[in-house]
Coordinates of C-alpha atoms in Angstrom, one line a residue:
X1129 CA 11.0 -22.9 1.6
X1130 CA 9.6 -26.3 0.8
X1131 CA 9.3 -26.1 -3.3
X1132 CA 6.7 -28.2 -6.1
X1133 CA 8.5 -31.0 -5.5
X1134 CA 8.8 -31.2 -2.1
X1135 CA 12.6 -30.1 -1.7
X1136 CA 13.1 -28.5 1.5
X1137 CA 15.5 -25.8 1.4
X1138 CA 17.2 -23.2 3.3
X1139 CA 17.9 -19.7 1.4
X1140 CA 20.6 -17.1 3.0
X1141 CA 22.8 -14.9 1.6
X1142 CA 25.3 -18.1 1.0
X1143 CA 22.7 -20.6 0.4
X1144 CA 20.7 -20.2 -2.2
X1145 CA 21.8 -17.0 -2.8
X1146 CA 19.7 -16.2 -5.7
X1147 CA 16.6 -17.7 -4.3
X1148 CA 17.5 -15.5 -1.4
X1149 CA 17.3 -12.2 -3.3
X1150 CA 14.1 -13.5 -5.7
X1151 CA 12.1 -13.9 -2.0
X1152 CA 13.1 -10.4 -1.4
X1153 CA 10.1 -9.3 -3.5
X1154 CA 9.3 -12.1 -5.6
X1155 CA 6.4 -12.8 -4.0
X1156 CA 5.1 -16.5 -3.8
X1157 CA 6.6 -17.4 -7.1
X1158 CA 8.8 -20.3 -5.8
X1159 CA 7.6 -22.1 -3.4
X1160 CA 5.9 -21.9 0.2
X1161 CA 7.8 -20.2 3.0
X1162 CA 7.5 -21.9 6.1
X1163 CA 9.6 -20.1 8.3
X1164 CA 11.8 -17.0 8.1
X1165 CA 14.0 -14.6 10.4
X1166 CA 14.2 -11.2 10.5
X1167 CA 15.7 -8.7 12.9
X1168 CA 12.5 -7.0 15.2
X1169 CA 13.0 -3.4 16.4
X1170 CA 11.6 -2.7 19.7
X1171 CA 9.0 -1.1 19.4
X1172 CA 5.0 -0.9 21.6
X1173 CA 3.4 -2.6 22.7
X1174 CA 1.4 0.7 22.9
X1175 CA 1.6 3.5 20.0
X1176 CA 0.9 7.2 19.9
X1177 CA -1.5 8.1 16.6
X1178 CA -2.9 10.8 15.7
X1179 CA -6.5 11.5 13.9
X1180 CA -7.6 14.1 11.9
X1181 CA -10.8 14.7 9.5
X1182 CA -11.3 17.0 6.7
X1183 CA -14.4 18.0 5.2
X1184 CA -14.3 17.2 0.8
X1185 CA -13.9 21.0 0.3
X1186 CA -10.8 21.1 2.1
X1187 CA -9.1 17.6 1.8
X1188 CA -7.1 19.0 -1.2
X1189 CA -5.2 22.1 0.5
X1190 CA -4.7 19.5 3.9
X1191 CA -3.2 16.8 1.5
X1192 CA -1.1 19.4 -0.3
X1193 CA 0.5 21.0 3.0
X1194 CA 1.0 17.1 4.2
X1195 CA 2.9 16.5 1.0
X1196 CA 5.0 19.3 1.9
X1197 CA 5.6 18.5 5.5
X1198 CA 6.2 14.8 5.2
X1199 CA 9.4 14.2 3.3
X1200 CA 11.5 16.2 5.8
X1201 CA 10.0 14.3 9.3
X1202 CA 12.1 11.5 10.7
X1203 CA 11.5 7.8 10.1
X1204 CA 9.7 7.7 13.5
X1205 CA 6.8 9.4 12.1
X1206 CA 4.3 7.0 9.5
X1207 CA 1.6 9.1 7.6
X1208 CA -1.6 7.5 6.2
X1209 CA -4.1 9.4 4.6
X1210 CA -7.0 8.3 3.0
X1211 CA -10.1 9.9 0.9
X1212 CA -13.4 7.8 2.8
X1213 CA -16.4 7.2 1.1
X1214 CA -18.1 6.9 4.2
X1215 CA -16.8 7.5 7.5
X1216 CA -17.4 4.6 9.8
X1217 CA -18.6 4.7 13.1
X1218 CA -14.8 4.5 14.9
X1219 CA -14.5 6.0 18.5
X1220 CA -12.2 9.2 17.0
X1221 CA -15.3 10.1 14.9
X1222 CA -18.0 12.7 16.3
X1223 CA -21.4 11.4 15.8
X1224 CA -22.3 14.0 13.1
X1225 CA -19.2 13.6 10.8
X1226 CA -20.4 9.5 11.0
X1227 CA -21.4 8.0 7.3
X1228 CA -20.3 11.3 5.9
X1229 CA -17.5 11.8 2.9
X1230 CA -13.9 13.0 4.5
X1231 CA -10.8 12.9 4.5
X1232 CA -8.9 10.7 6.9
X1233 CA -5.2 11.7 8.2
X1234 CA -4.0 9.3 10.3
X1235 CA -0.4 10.0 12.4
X1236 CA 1.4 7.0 13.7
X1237 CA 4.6 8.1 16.3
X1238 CA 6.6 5.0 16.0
X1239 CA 8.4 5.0 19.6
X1240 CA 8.1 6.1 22.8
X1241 CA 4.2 6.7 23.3
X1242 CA 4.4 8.8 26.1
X1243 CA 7.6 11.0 24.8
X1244 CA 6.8 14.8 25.4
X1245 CA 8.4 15.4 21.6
X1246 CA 6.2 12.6 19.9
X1247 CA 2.9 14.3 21.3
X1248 CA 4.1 17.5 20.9
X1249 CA 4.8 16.5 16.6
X1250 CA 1.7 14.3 16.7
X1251 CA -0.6 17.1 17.9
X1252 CA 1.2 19.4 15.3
X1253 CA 0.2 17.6 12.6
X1254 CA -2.7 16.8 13.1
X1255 CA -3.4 20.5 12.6
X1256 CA -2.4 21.0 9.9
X1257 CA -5.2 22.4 7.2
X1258 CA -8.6 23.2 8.5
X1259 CA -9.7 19.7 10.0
X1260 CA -13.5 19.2 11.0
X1261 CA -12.2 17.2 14.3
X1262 CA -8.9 15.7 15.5
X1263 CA -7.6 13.1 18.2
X1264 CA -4.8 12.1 19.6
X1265 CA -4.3 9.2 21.8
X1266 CA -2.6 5.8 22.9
X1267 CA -3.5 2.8 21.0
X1268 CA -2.6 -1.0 21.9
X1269 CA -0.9 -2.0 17.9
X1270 CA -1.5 -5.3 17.8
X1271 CA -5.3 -5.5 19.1
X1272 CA -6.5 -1.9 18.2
X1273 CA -4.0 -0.2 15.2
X1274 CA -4.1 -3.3 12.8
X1275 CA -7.6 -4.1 13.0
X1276 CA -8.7 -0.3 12.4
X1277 CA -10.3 -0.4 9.6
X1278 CA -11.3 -3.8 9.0
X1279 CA -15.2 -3.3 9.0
X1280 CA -15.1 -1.5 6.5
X1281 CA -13.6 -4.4 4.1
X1282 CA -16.3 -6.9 4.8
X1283 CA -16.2 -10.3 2.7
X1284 CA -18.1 -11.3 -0.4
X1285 CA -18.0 -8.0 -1.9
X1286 CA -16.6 -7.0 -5.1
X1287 CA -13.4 -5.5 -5.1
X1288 CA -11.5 -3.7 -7.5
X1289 CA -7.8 -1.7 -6.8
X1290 CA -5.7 0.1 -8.9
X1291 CA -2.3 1.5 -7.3
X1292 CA 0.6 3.9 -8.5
X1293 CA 3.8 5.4 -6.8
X1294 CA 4.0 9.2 -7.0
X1295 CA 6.9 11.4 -6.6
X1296 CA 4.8 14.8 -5.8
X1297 CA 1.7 15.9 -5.0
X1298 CA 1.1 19.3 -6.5
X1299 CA -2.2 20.5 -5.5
X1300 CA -3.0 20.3 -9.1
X1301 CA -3.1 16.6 -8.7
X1302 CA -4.5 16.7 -5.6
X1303 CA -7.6 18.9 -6.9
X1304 CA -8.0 16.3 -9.3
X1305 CA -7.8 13.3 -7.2
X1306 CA -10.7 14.8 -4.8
X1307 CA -12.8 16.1 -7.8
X1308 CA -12.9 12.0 -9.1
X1309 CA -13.6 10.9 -5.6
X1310 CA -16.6 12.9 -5.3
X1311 CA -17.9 11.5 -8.3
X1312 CA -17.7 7.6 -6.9
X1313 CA -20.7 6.0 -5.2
X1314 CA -18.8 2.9 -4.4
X1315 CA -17.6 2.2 -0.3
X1316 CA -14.0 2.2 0.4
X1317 CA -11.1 4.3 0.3
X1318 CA -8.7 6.0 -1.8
X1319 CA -5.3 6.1 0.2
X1320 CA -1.9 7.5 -0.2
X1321 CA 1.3 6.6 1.8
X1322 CA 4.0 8.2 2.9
X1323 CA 7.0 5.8 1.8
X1324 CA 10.9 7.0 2.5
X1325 CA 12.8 6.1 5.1
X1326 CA 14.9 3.3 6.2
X1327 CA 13.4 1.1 3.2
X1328 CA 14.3 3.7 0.7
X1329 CA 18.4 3.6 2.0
X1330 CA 18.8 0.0 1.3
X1331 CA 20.3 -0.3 -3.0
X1332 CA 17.7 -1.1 -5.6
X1333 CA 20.4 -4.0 -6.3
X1334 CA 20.1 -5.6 -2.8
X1335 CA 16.4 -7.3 -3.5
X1336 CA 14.1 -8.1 -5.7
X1337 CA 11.7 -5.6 -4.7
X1338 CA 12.2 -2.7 -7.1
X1339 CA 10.3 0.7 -5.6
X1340 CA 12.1 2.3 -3.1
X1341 CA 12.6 5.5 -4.5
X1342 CA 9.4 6.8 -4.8
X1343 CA 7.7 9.4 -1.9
X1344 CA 4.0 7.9 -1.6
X1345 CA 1.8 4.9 -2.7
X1346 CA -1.7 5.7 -4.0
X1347 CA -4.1 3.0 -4.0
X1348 CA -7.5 2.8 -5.3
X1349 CA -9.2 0.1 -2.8
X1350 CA -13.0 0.5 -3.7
X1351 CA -15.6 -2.3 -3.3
X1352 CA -19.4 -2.8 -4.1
X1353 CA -22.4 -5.6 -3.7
X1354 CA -24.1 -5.6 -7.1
X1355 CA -22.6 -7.5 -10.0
X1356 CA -24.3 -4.9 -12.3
X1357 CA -22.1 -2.3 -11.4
X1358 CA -18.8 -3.9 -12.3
X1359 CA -18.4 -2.7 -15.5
X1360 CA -19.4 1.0 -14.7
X1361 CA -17.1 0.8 -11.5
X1362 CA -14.2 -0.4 -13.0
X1363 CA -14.2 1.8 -15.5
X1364 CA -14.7 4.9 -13.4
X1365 CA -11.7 3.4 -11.3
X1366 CA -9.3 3.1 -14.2
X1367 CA -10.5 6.6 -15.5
X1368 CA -9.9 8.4 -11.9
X1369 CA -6.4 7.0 -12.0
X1370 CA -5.4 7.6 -16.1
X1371 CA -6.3 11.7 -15.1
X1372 CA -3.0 11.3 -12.8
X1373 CA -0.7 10.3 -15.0
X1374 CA 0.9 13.1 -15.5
X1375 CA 2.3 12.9 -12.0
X1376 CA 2.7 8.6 -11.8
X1377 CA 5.9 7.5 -11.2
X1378 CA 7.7 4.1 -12.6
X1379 CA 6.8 0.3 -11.1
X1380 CA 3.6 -0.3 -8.8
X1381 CA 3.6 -2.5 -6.2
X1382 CA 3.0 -6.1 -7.1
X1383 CA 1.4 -7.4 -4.3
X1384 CA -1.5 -4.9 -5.6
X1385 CA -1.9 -6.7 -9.4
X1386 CA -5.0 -6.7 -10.2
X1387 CA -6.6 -9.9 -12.6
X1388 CA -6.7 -7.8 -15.5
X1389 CA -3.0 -6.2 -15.0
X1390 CA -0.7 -8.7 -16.9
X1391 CA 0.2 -5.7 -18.9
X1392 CA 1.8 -3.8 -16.1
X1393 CA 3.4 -7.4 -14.7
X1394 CA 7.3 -6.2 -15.9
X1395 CA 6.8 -3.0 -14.7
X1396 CA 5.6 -4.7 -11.4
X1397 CA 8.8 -6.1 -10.8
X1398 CA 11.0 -2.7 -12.2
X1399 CA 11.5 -3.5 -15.8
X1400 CA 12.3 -6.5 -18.2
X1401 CA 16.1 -7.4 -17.0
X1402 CA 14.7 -7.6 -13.1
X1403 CA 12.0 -9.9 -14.8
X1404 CA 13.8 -12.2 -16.5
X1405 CA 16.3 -12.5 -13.4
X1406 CA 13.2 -13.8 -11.4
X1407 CA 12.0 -15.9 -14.1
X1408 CA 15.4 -17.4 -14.4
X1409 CA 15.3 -18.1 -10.4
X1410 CA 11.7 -19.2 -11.3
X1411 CA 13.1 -22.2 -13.7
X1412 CA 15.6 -23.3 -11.3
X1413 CA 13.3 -23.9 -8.4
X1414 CA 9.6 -24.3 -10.0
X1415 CA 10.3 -25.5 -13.8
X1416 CA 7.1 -26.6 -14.2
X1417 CA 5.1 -23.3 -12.9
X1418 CA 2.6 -25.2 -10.1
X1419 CA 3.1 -21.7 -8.1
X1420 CA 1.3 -19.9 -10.8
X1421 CA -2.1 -18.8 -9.3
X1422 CA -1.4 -15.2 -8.1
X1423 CA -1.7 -12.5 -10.0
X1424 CA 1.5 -11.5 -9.6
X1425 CA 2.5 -14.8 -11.1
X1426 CA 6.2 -14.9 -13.1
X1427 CA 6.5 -17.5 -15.9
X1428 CA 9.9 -19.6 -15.8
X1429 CA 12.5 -19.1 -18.5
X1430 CA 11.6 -22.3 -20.8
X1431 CA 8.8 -23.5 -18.6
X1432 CA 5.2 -23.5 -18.7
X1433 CA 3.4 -20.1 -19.3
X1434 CA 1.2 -18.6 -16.6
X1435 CA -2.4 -19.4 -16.3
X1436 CA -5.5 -17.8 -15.7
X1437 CA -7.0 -20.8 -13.8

């Protein structure tokens, strides 16, 4: 990490120990990161996923069953679901279901792509509900998985997102959640992920990063062209996501902030004595705030408050 003043250092679990744990999480608060390691699982180069789509009418009932399915399925299974305003134009999508409002599951088998067990569970879940079509196939990751959807997040709109972990998904909620969704005009998606697994074993303790206990990550990631509409869009946002609360769980992810979230920023980082260890760490290394532009920004203990600019 090279830091404001130009000190290169080296953080470890023995040096720089607390700069160590406050990059766990702490997002760019400190300095830049020019190089890290981390242990790589093997894993492609080719990936098994799974497509399904659900008409608005039954996206509820499918999303409920998923909620009950998912918890219980083995961390070589990743789930993505998300509530489309607009169905792009993607190979796995029939020409008729094509700029139409669905629901998107999305099935990732994370090993062997050609394992008789991961198309056999693949192909399962993507049945589940009543979906309009399905797919399953072989993907490359790098070229093909990770650039899915990126037409449909085109620069120089106006984006707005609002995110919250969950801990169940009654259909209650879920019935909710649709019933807002049909009432946006705005392109984009409203997704929820399946969390769990291997990050959820290692202790709250261990990191900075304070949400591993929760079972999925909702995210409001809706966009638009006219500057009009911001007011009206962001509100509609924020009112779609205060109708869950009843079923929100602690902390949100901070990566996520929005610009007009510095209320939520402690909660962010899972509560005020998690906080202030950062913004301790944050007066060691960058007294005098210059890394102070995100949104996610942390103010060092007896140093310069954050910015806006």
């Amino acid at each position: 990490l090279v830091t404001a003043a130009g000190e290169v250092i080296r953080a470890s679990e023995t040096e720089h120990p607390d700069l160590f744990w406050a990059l766990h999480g702490g997002g760019g608060n400190f300095g830049a990161v020019t190089e890290f390691e981390f242990e790589a699982h093997r894993f492609g180069p080719e990936m098994r996923i799974g497509v399904a789509l659900h008409h608005p009418e039954d996206a509820a009932a499918a999303l409920a069953e998923y909620a009950q399915i998912y918890p219980e399925l083995s961390d070589r299974v990743g789930w993505h679901a998300a509530l489309k305003q607009s169905m792009p134009g993607l190979p796995f999508v029939p020409e008729p279901l094509r700029g139409k409002r669905l629901l998107l599951m999305i099935v990732m088998y994370l090993d062997d792509a050609q394992s008789d067990d991961g198309i056999k569970l693949v192909e399962r879940l993507i049945g589940v509900g009543k979906p309009a079509a399905k797919a399953v196939t072989v993907m490359p990751f790098g070229a093909r998985v990770q650039k899915l959807l990126d037409p449909e997040f085109p620069n120089g709109n106006r984006y707005y997102t609002k995110e919250a972990h969950i801990n169940a998904l009654p259909e209650e909620a879920l019935e909710i959640l649709v019933s807002r969704w049909g009432e946006m005009k705005m392109s984009g998606e409203i997704e929820i992920i399946g969390l769990g697994g291997a990050m959820a074993r290692v202790s709250p303790e261990a990191t900075a990063f304070p949400n591993r206990h929760h079972n999925w990550w909702l995210n409001f990631a809706l966009h638009w062209d006219k500057a009009s509409e911001d007011v009206s869009n962001v509100a509609q946002i924020r009112a779609a996501h205060d109708a869950l609360k009843p079923w929100l769980g602690s902390g949100i992810y901070a990566n996520m902030l929005n610009f007009d979230e510095a209320d939520r920023l402690v909660d962010a980082y899972g509560g005020q004595e998690r906080y202030d260890r950062l913004a301790r760490v944050k007066a060691r290394y960058d007294q005098d705030n210059f890394f102070r532009s995100n949104n996610a920004a942390i103010a060092p203990i007896g140093g310069r408050s954050r910015v806006t600019n």
